[in-house]
PDB file of C-alpha atoms in Angstrom:
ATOM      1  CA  UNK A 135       2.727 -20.175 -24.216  1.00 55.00           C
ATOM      2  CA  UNK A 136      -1.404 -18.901 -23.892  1.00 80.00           C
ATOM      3  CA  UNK A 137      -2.281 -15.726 -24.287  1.00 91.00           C
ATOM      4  CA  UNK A 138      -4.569 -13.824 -22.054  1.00 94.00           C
ATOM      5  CA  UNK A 139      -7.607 -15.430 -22.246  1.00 95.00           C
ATOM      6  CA  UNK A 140     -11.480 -14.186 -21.147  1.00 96.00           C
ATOM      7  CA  UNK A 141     -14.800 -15.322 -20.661  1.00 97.00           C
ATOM      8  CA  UNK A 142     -17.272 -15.982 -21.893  1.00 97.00           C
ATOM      9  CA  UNK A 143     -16.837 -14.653 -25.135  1.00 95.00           C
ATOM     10  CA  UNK A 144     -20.146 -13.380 -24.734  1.00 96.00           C
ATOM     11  CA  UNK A 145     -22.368 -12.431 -22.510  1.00 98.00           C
ATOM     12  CA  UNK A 146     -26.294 -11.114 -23.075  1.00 98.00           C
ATOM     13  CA  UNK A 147     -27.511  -9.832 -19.882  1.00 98.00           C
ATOM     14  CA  UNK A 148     -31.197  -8.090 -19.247  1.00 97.00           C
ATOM     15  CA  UNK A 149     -31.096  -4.818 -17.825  1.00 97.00           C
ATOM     16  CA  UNK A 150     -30.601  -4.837 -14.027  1.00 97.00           C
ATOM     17  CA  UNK A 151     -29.175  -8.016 -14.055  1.00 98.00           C
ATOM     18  CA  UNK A 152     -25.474  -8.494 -12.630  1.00 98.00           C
ATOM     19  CA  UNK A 153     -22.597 -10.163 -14.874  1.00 98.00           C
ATOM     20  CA  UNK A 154     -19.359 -11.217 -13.752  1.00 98.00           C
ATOM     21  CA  UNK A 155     -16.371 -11.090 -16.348  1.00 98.00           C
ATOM     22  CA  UNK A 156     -12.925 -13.280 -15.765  1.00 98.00           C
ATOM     23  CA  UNK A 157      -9.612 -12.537 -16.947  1.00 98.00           C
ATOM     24  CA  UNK A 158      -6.814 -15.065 -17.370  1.00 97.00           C
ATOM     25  CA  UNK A 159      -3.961 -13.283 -17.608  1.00 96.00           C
ATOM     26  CA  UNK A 160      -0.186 -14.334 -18.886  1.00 94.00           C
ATOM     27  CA  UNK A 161       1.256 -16.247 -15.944  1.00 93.00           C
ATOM     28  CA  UNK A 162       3.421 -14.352 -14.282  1.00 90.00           C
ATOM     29  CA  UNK A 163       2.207 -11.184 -15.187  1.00 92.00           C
ATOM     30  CA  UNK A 164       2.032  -8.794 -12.438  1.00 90.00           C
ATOM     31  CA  UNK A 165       0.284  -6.382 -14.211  1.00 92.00           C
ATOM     32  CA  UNK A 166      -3.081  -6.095 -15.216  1.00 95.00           C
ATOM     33  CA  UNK A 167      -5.738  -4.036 -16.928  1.00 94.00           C
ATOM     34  CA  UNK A 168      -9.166  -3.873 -17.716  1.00 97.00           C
ATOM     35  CA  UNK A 169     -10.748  -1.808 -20.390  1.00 96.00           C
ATOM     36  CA  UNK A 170     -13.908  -1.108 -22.026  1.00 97.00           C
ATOM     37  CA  UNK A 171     -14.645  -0.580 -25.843  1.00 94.00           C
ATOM     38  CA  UNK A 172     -17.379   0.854 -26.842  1.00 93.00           C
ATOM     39  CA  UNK A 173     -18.698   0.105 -30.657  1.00 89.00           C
ATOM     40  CA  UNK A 174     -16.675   1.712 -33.041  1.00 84.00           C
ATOM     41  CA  UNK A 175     -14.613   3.475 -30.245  1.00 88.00           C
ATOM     42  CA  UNK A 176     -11.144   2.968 -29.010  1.00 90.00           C
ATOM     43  CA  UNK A 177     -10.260   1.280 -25.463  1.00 93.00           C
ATOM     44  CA  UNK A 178     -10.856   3.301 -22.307  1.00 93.00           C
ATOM     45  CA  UNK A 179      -9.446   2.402 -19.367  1.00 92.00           C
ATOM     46  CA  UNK A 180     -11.011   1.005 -16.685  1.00 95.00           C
ATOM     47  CA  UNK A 181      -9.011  -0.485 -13.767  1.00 95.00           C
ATOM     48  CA  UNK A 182      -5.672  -1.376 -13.151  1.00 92.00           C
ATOM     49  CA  UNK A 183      -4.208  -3.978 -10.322  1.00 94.00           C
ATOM     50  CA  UNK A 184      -0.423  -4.869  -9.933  1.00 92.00           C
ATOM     51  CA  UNK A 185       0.100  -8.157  -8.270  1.00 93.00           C
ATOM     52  CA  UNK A 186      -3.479  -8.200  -6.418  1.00 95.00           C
ATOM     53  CA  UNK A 187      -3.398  -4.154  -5.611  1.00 95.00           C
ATOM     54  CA  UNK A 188      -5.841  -2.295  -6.839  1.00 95.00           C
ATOM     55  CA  UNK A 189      -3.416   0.527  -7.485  1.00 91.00           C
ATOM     56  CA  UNK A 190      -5.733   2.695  -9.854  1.00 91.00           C
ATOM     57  CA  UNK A 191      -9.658   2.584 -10.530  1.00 92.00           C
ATOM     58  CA  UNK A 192     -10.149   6.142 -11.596  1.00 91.00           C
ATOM     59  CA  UNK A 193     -11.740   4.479 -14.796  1.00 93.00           C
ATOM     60  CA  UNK A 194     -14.578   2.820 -13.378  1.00 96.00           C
ATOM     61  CA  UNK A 195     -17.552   4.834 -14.574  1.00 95.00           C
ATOM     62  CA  UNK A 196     -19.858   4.491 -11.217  1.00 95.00           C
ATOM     63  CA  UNK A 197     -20.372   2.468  -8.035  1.00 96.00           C
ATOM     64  CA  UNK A 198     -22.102  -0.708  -9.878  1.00 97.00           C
ATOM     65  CA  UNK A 199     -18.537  -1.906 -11.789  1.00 98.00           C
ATOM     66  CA  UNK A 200     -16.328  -3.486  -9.453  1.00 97.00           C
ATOM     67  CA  UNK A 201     -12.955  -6.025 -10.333  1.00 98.00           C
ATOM     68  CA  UNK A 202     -10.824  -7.745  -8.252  1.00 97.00           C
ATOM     69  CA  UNK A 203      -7.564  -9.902  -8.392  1.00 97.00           C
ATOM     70  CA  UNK A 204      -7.691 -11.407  -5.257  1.00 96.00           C
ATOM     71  CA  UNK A 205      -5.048 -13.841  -5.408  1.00 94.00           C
ATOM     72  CA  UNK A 206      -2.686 -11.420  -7.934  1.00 92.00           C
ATOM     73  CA  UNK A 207      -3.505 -13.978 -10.949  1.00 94.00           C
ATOM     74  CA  UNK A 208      -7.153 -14.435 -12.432  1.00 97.00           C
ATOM     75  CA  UNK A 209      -8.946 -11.015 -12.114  1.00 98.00           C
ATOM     76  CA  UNK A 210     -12.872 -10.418 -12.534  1.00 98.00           C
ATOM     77  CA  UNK A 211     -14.302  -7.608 -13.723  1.00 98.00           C
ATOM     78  CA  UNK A 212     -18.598  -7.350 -12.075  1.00 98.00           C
ATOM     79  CA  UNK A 213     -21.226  -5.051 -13.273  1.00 98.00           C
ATOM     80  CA  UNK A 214     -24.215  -4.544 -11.174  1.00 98.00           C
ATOM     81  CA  UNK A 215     -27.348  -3.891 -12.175  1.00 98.00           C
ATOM     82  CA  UNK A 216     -26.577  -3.673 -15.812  1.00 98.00           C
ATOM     83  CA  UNK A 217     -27.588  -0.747 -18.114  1.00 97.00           C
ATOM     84  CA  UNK A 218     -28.083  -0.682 -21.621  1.00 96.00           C
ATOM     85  CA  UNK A 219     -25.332   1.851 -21.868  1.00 96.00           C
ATOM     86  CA  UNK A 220     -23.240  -0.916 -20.293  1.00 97.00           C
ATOM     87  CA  UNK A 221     -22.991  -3.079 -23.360  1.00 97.00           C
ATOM     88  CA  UNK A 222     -19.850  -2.841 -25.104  1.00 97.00           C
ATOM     89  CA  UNK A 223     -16.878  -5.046 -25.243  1.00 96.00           C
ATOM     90  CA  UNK A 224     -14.609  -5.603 -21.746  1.00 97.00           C
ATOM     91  CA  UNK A 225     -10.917  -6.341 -22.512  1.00 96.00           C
ATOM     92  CA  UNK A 226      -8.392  -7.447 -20.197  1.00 96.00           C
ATOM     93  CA  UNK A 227      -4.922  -6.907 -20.706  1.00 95.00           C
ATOM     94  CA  UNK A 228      -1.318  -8.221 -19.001  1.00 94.00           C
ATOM     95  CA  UNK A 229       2.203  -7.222 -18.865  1.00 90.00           C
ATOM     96  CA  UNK A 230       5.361  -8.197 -17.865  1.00 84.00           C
ATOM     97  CA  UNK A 231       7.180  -7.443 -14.935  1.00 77.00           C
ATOM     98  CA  UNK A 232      10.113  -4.488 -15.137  1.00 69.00           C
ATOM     99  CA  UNK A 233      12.063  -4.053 -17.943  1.00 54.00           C
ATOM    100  CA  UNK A 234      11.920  -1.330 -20.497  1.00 53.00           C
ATOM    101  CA  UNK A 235       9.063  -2.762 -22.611  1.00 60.00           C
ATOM    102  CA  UNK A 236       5.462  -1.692 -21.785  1.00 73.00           C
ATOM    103  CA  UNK A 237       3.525  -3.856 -24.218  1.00 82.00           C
ATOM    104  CA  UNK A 238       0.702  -5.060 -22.707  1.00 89.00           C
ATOM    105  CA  UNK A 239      -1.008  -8.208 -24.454  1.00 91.00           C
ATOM    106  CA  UNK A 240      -4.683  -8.183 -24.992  1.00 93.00           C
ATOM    107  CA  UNK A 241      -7.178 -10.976 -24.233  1.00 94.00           C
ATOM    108  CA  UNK A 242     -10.046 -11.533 -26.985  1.00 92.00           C
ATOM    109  CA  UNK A 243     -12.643  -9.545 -25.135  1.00 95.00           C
ATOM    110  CA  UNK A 244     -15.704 -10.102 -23.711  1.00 97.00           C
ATOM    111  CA  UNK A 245     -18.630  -8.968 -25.946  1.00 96.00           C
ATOM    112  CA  UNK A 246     -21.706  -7.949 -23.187  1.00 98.00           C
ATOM    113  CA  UNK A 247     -24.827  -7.093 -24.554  1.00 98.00           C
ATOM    114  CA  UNK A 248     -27.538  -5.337 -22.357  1.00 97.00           C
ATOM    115  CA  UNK A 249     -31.167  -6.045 -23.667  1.00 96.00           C
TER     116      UNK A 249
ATOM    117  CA  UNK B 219      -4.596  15.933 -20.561  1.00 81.00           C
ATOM    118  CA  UNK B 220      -3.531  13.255 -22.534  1.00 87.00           C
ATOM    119  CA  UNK B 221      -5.328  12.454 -25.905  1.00 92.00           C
ATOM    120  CA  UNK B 222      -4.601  10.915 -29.224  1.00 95.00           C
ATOM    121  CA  UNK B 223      -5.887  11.820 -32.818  1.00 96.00           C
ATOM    122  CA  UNK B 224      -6.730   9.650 -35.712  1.00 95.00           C
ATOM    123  CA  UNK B 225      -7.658   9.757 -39.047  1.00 88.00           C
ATOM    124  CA  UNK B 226     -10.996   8.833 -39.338  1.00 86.00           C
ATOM    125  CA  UNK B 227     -12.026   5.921 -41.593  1.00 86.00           C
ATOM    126  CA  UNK B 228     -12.851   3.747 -43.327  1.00 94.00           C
ATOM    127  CA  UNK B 229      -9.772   3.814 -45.309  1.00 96.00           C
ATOM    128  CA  UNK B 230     -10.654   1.802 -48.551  1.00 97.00           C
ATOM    129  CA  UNK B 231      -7.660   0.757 -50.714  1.00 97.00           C
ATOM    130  CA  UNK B 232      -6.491  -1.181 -53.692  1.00 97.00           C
ATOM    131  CA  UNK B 233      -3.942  -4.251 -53.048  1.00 97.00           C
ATOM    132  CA  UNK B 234      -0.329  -2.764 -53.547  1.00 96.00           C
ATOM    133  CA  UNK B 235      -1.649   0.907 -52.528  1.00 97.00           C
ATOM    134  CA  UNK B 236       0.203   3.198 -50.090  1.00 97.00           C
ATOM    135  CA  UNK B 237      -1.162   3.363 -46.707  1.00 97.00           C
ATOM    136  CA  UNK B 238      -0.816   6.745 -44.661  1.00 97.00           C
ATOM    137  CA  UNK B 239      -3.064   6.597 -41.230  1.00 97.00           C
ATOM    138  CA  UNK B 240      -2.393   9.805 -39.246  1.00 97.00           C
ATOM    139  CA  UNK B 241      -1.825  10.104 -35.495  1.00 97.00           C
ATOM    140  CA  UNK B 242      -1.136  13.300 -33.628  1.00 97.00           C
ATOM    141  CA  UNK B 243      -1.174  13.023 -29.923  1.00 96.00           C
ATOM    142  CA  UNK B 244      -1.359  16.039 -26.568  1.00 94.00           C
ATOM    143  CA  UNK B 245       0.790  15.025 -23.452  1.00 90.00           C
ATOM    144  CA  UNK B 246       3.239  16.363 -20.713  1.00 83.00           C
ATOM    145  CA  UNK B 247       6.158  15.102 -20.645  1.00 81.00           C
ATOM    146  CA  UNK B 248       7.576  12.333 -23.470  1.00 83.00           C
ATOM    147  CA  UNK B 249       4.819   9.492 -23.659  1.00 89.00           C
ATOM    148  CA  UNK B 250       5.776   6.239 -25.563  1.00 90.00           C
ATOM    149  CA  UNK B 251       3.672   5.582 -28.756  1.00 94.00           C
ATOM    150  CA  UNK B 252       2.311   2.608 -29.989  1.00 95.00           C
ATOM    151  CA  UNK B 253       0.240   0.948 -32.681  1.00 97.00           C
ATOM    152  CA  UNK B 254      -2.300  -1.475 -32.163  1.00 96.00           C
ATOM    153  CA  UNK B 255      -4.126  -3.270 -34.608  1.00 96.00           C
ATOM    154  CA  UNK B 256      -6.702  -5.806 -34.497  1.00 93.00           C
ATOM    155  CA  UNK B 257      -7.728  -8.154 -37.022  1.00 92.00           C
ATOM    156  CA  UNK B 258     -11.525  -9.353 -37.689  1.00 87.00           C
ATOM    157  CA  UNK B 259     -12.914 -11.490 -34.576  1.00 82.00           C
ATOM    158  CA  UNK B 260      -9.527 -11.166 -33.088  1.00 85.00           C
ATOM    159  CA  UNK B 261      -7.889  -9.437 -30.051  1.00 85.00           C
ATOM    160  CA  UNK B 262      -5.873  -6.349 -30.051  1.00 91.00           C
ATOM    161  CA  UNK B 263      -2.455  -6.876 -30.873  1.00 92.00           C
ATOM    162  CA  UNK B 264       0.874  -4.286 -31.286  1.00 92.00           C
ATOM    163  CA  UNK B 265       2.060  -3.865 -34.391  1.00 96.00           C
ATOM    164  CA  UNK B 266       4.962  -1.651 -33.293  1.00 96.00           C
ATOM    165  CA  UNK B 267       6.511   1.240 -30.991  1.00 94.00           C
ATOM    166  CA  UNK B 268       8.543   3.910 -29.989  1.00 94.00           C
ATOM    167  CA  UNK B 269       9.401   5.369 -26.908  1.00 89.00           C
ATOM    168  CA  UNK B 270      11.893   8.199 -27.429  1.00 89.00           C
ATOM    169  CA  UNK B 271      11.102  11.446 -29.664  1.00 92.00           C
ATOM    170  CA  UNK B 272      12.702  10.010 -33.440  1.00 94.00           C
ATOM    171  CA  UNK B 273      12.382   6.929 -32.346  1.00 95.00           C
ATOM    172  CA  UNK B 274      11.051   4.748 -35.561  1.00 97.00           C
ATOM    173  CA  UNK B 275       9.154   1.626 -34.869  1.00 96.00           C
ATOM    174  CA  UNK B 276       8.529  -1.769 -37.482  1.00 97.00           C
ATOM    175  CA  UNK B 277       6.640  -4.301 -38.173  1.00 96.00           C
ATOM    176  CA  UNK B 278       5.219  -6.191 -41.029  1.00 95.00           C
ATOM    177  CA  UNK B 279       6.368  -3.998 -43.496  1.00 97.00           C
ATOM    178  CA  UNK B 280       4.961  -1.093 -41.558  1.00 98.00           C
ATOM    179  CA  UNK B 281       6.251   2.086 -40.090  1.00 98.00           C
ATOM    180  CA  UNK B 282       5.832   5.162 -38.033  1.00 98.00           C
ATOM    181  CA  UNK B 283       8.260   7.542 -36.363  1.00 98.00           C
ATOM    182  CA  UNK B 284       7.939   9.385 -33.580  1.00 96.00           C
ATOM    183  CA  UNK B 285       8.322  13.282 -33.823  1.00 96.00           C
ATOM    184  CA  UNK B 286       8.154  15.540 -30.736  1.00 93.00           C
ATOM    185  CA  UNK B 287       8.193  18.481 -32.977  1.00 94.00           C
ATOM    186  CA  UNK B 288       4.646  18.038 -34.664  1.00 95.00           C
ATOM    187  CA  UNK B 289       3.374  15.664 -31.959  1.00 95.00           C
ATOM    188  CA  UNK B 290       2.733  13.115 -34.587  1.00 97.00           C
ATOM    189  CA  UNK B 291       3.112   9.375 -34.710  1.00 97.00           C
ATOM    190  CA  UNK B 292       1.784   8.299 -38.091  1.00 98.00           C
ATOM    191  CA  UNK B 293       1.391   4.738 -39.578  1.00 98.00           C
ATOM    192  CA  UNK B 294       2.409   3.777 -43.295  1.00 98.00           C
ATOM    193  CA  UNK B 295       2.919   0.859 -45.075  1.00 98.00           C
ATOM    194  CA  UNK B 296       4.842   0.922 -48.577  1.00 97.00           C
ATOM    195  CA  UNK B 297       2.117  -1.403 -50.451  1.00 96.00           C
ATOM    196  CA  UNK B 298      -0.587  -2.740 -48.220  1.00 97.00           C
ATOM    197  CA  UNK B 299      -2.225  -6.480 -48.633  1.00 97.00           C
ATOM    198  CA  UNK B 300      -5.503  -7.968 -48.483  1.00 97.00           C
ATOM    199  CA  UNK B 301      -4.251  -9.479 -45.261  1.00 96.00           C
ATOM    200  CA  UNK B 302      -4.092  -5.962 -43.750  1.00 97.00           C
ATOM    201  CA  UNK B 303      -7.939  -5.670 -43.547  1.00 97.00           C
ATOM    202  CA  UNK B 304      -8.354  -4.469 -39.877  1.00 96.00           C
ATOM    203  CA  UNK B 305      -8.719  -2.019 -37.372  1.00 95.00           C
ATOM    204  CA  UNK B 306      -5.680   0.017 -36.588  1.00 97.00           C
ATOM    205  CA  UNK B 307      -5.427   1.573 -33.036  1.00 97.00           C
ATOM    206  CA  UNK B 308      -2.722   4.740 -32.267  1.00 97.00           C
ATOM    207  CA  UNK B 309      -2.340   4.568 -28.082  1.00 95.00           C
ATOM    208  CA  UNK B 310       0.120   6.579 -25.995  1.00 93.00           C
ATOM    209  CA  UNK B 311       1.646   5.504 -22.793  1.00 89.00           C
ATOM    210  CA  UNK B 312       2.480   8.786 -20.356  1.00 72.00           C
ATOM    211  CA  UNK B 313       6.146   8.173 -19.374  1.00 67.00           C
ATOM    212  CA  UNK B 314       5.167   9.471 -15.404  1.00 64.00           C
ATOM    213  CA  UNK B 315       1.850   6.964 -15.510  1.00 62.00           C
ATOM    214  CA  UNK B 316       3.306   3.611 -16.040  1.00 63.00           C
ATOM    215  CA  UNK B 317       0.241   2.386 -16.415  1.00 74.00           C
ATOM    216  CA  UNK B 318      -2.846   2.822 -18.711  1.00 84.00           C
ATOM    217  CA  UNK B 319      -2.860   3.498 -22.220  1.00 89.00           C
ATOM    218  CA  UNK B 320      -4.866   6.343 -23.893  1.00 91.00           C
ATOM    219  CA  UNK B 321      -6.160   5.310 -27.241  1.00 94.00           C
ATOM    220  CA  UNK B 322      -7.074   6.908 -30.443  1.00 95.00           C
ATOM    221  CA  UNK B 323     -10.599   5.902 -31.544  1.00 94.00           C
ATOM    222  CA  UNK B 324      -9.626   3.468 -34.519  1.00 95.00           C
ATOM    223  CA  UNK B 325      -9.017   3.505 -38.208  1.00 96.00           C
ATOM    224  CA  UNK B 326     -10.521   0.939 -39.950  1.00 96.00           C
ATOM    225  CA  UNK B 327      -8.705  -0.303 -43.118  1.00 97.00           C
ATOM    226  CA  UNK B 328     -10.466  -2.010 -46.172  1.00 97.00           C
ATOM    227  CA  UNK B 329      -7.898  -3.354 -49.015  1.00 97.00           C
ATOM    228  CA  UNK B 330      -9.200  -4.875 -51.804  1.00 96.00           C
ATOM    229  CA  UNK B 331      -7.882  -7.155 -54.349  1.00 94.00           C
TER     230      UNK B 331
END
C-alpha cells in the first residue's frame, strides 16, 4: 500500500513569506507526527494529533508554526512569516492504531529553504 | 529528561568491515529503543527495535540489544556492504509518553568497496 507521502518535496520561501506543508499519512492511521530536522541534526519533534486532536504541540518553537488535521486524515503543517532559521527539513510521520508496536513510518520530507 | 547519545561520524569503512555505532540513552522509567536509518534522498526508515531491557532487535544482518544496566543500545553489523551507505538514527520512545520520539543526532556511515 503508499507510504506517507508529503509535499512538495521542496519548498524555497523568502523570508517573511508564509508556506504551507501537507502530510498524507497511511490511511487509517490515527496517529500522526510532525517533526523538524535540522541539517546534519536528528528529528525534533514538533506536533502530534491523534485522529484530528491536537493532543500535544509542546514542540512548536513559537506562535508563527501552526498544523492542523482537521478532518483526522491529511494534516498541514504552516509557517508564518518565515525565518531563515526556519529552513530545515519538515517530516511527517504515521502510526497504527493500538497494538504493541510503536513504529511510526516516515514520509520523504519536505526540504524548506528560507532565502 | 530524556536524551539519546551517538557516536559521532562519519564512520568510513572498508566493504566486509565490522560496524560498531554506539548509543547510550537518559530516561525515567523503561523507554523502547529503536534504530532508524535513512538511505541517500530517501525517508527515514526502522531498521529494528526493542522494547524491554535485553531485549535484542534484527534486521538486515544488523543488531543491537538493549541493556538497562549501561543504558546502552548499540548498533553492529558483522560485515557491512556498500549498500549500507547511510545515515543511521538511535531514537527512544518513553514508555509513559506514547507519543514522540527523542532522537540521537545521526551517524553517518561511508563503506567503501
Amino acid at each position: 500500500g503508499a507510504g506517507v507521502s508529503q509535499s512538495p518535496r521542496y519548498k524555497v520561501a523568502k523570508r517573511g513569506q508564509d508556506v504551507a506543508l501537507r502530510c498524507d499519512p497511511i490511511s487509517g492511521h490515527v496517529s500522526l507526527f510532525w517533526y523538524q530536522q535540522a541539517l546534519g541534526q536528528g528529528p525534533e519533534f514538533l506536533t502530534y494529533f491523534q485522529n484530528e486532536a491536537q493532543l500535544d504541540k509542546s514542540g512548536l518553537p513559537s506562535d508563527r508554526f501552526f498544523a492542523e488535521r482537521p478532518e483526522g486524515s491529511v494534516s498541514t503543517l504552516k509557517i508564518q512569516r518565515t525565518q531563515q532559521e526556519d529552513s530545515a527539513v519538515y517530516l511527517c510521520a504515521s502510526r497504527a492504531p493500538g497494538g504493541a508496536s510503536y513504529e511510526q513510518y516516515f514520509g520523504p520530507g519536505t526540504r524548506l529553504t528560507v532565502t | 529528561g530524556n536524551s539519546v547519545t551517538q557516536m559521532e561520524g562519519p564512520v568510513t569503512l572498508s566493504e566486509e568491515a565490522f560496524l560498531t555505532i554506539n548509543c547510550t540513552y537518559t530516561a525515567t522509567g523503561y523507554p523502547s529503543l529503536f534504530w532508524y536509518v535513512q538511505y541517500p534522498g530517501e525517508g527515514l526508515q526502522l531498521l529494528l527495535k526493542a522494547t524491554k531491557a535485553d531485549d535484542k532487535g534484527s534486521n538486515k544482518g544488523f543488531e543491537a540489544t538493549y541493556r538497562k544496566e549501561t543504558t546502552s543500545f548499540h548498533l553492529e553489523k558483522g560485515s557491512v556492504q556498500v549498500s549500507d551507505s547511510a545515515v543511521y538514527f538511535c531514537a527512544l520512545l518513553h514508555a509513559g509518553n506514547n507519543r514522540k520520539l527523542i532522537w540521537g543526532l545521526g551517524t553517518s556511515l561511508a563503506v567503501n568497496p
